[in-house]
Short mmCIF file of C-alpha atoms in Angstrom, two decimals:
data_model
loop_
_atom_site.label_atom_id
_atom_site.label_comp_id
_atom_site.label_asym_id
_atom_site.label_seq_id
_atom_site.Cartn_x
_atom_site.Cartn_y
_atom_site.Cartn_z
CA ALA A 1 -94.92 -107.03 101.14
CA GLU A 2 -92.75 -109.05 102.96
CA GLU A 3 -89.74 -107.72 104.80
CA ALA A 4 -86.14 -108.22 103.48
CA GLY A 5 -85.13 -110.04 106.66
CA PHE A 6 -87.97 -112.85 105.92
CA THR A 7 -87.28 -113.36 102.29
CA ASP A 8 -83.64 -113.36 102.90
CA PHE A 9 -84.68 -116.43 105.46
CA GLN A 10 -86.55 -118.01 102.75
CA ASN A 11 -83.82 -117.68 100.43
CA LYS A 12 -81.41 -118.86 103.00
CA ALA A 13 -83.31 -121.84 103.74
CA LEU A 14 -84.01 -123.11 100.01
CA GLU A 15 -80.21 -122.58 99.30
CA HIS A 16 -79.53 -124.71 102.69
CA ILE A 17 -82.00 -127.68 101.65
CA LEU A 18 -80.55 -127.84 97.97
CA THR A 19 -76.72 -128.03 99.61
CA VAL A 20 -77.72 -130.74 102.11
CA ASP A 21 -80.12 -132.60 99.38
CA PRO A 22 -79.58 -131.44 96.04
CA SER A 23 -82.27 -133.90 94.56
CA LEU A 24 -85.07 -132.75 96.61
CA PRO A 25 -87.51 -130.82 94.37
CA VAL A 26 -87.70 -127.58 95.83
CA PRO A 27 -87.35 -124.19 94.08
CA SER A 28 -83.88 -122.91 93.89
CA VAL A 29 -82.97 -119.03 94.13
CA ARG A 30 -81.93 -117.11 90.98
CA LYS A 31 -79.01 -114.58 91.74
CA SER A 32 -78.50 -111.28 89.69
CA VAL A 33 -75.48 -110.87 87.73
CA GLU A 34 -74.03 -109.37 90.79
CA GLY A 35 -74.41 -112.33 92.81
CA GLU A 36 -77.47 -110.97 94.95
CA ALA A 37 -80.30 -113.26 95.81
CA GLN A 38 -82.43 -110.14 96.30
CA PHE A 39 -82.37 -106.53 95.88
CA MET A 40 -84.39 -103.31 96.27
CA VAL A 41 -86.41 -101.66 93.39
CA GLY A 42 -88.58 -98.48 93.37
CA VAL A 43 -90.46 -98.06 90.10
CA GLY A 44 -92.13 -94.64 89.19
CA GLY A 45 -91.96 -93.10 92.41
CA SER A 46 -93.24 -96.02 94.29
CA PRO A 47 -91.87 -97.35 97.66
CA PRO A 48 -88.86 -99.62 97.21
CA ARG A 49 -89.75 -103.39 97.01
CA ILE A 50 -87.93 -106.49 97.18
CA VAL A 51 -87.23 -108.00 94.16
CA ARG A 52 -85.89 -111.78 93.95
CA LEU A 53 -86.38 -114.70 91.04
CA VAL A 54 -87.06 -118.14 92.38
CA SER A 55 -87.29 -121.17 89.85
CA TYR A 56 -90.54 -122.55 88.74
CA LEU A 57 -91.59 -126.38 89.75
CA PRO A 58 -93.66 -127.70 87.22
CA GLY A 59 -96.25 -130.30 88.21
CA GLN A 60 -99.77 -130.07 89.69
CA LEU A 61 -100.88 -128.68 92.92
CA LEU A 62 -101.23 -131.19 95.63
CA SER A 63 -104.90 -129.87 96.28
CA ARG A 64 -105.68 -130.70 92.50
CA SER A 65 -104.61 -134.23 92.55
CA PRO A 66 -106.40 -137.09 93.37
CA THR A 67 -105.37 -138.83 96.56
CA SER A 68 -104.06 -142.20 96.95
CA ALA A 69 -101.82 -144.26 99.50
CA ALA A 70 -98.99 -144.00 96.95
CA GLN A 71 -99.24 -140.16 97.15
CA ASP A 72 -99.36 -140.31 100.89
CA ARG A 73 -96.41 -142.13 101.02
CA ASN A 74 -94.70 -140.10 98.53
CA LEU A 75 -95.54 -136.83 100.65
CA GLY A 76 -94.35 -138.44 103.82
CA ILE A 77 -90.93 -139.43 102.10
CA PHE A 78 -90.79 -135.68 100.87
CA LEU A 79 -91.49 -134.11 104.21
CA ALA A 80 -89.06 -136.44 105.92
CA ARG A 81 -86.37 -135.37 103.47
CA LEU A 82 -87.19 -131.78 103.94
CA VAL A 83 -87.01 -131.81 107.69
CA ARG A 84 -83.59 -133.82 107.68
CA ALA A 85 -82.40 -131.25 105.04
CA LEU A 86 -83.34 -128.17 107.30
CA ARG A 87 -81.73 -129.90 110.57
CA GLY A 88 -79.41 -127.66 112.10
CA PHE A 89 -80.28 -124.46 109.77
CA PHE A 90 -81.09 -121.45 111.71
CA HIS A 91 -81.74 -117.72 110.58
CA PRO A 92 -82.66 -114.74 112.87
CA ALA A 93 -86.03 -114.07 110.93
CA ALA A 94 -87.08 -117.75 111.49
CA GLY A 95 -89.00 -116.47 114.39
CA SER A 96 -91.10 -114.04 112.41
CA ASP A 97 -94.91 -113.67 113.17
CA LEU A 98 -96.18 -114.70 110.01
CA LEU A 99 -99.97 -113.84 109.10
CA TRP A 100 -100.47 -116.99 106.81
CA ASP A 101 -99.24 -119.20 109.90
CA ILE A 102 -102.75 -120.91 110.64
CA ARG A 103 -102.19 -120.49 114.58
CA LYS A 104 -102.42 -116.64 113.70
CA VAL A 105 -105.57 -116.65 112.10
CA ALA A 106 -107.35 -114.31 114.73
CA LYS A 107 -104.60 -111.43 113.54
CA THR A 108 -106.24 -111.73 110.18
CA ARG A 109 -109.96 -110.43 111.46
CA PRO A 110 -109.08 -106.84 110.95
CA MET A 111 -108.55 -107.69 107.26
CA LEU A 112 -111.97 -108.94 106.88
CA ALA A 113 -113.27 -105.34 106.40
CA HIS A 114 -111.25 -105.53 103.08
CA ILE A 115 -113.56 -108.09 101.44
CA ALA A 116 -116.23 -106.15 99.60
CA ASP A 117 -118.66 -108.99 99.11
CA ALA A 118 -120.44 -109.37 102.36
CA GLY A 119 -121.31 -112.88 101.95
CA HIS A 120 -117.94 -113.85 101.21
CA ARG A 121 -116.87 -111.60 103.98
CA ALA A 122 -119.44 -113.61 106.55
CA MET A 123 -118.38 -116.80 105.25
CA VAL A 124 -114.69 -116.15 106.07
CA GLU A 125 -115.53 -115.09 109.49
CA ARG A 126 -117.89 -118.29 110.13
CA VAL A 127 -114.72 -120.04 109.07
CA ILE A 128 -112.46 -118.42 111.18
CA ASP A 129 -115.08 -118.64 114.17
CA ALA A 130 -115.37 -122.44 113.62
CA PHE A 131 -111.49 -122.67 113.52
CA GLU A 132 -110.81 -120.77 116.64
CA GLU A 133 -113.47 -122.95 118.50
CA HIS A 134 -112.71 -126.37 117.02
CA ALA A 135 -109.07 -126.37 115.62
CA ALA A 136 -107.21 -123.75 117.55
CA PRO A 137 -107.41 -125.45 121.10
CA VAL A 138 -105.81 -128.48 119.93
CA ILE A 139 -102.86 -127.08 117.51
CA PRO A 140 -99.44 -127.44 119.16
CA GLY A 141 -97.40 -124.07 119.40
#
């Protein structure tokens, strides 16, 4: 589960983007009737969890669509608009250490023990090894 500060960072970033560039296709945060972007809920004695609702963007995943020069151009335009919309945005949780940050892949090694299938676990380990040997040294930051 993500920490409240990090989900607040995500919520505020989305709100900032839509304030600066309302036509940019990014999800919007749906607030509760009390006006909260997120709140805590515990169910059946479980530890409280953060609850938030974000709109759905229809379409196809980029990884599942055929590539083309037009797609590359449109992606570049979208990313440029996104960077421009986030210019000047700051949140204290922006520097959080995220395991899904590709630069942090080595920190996922302890989690490999949770992959039950030995073949799958070995495959993931080989990919991490190859990444650390070839890609990690050339990634900035």
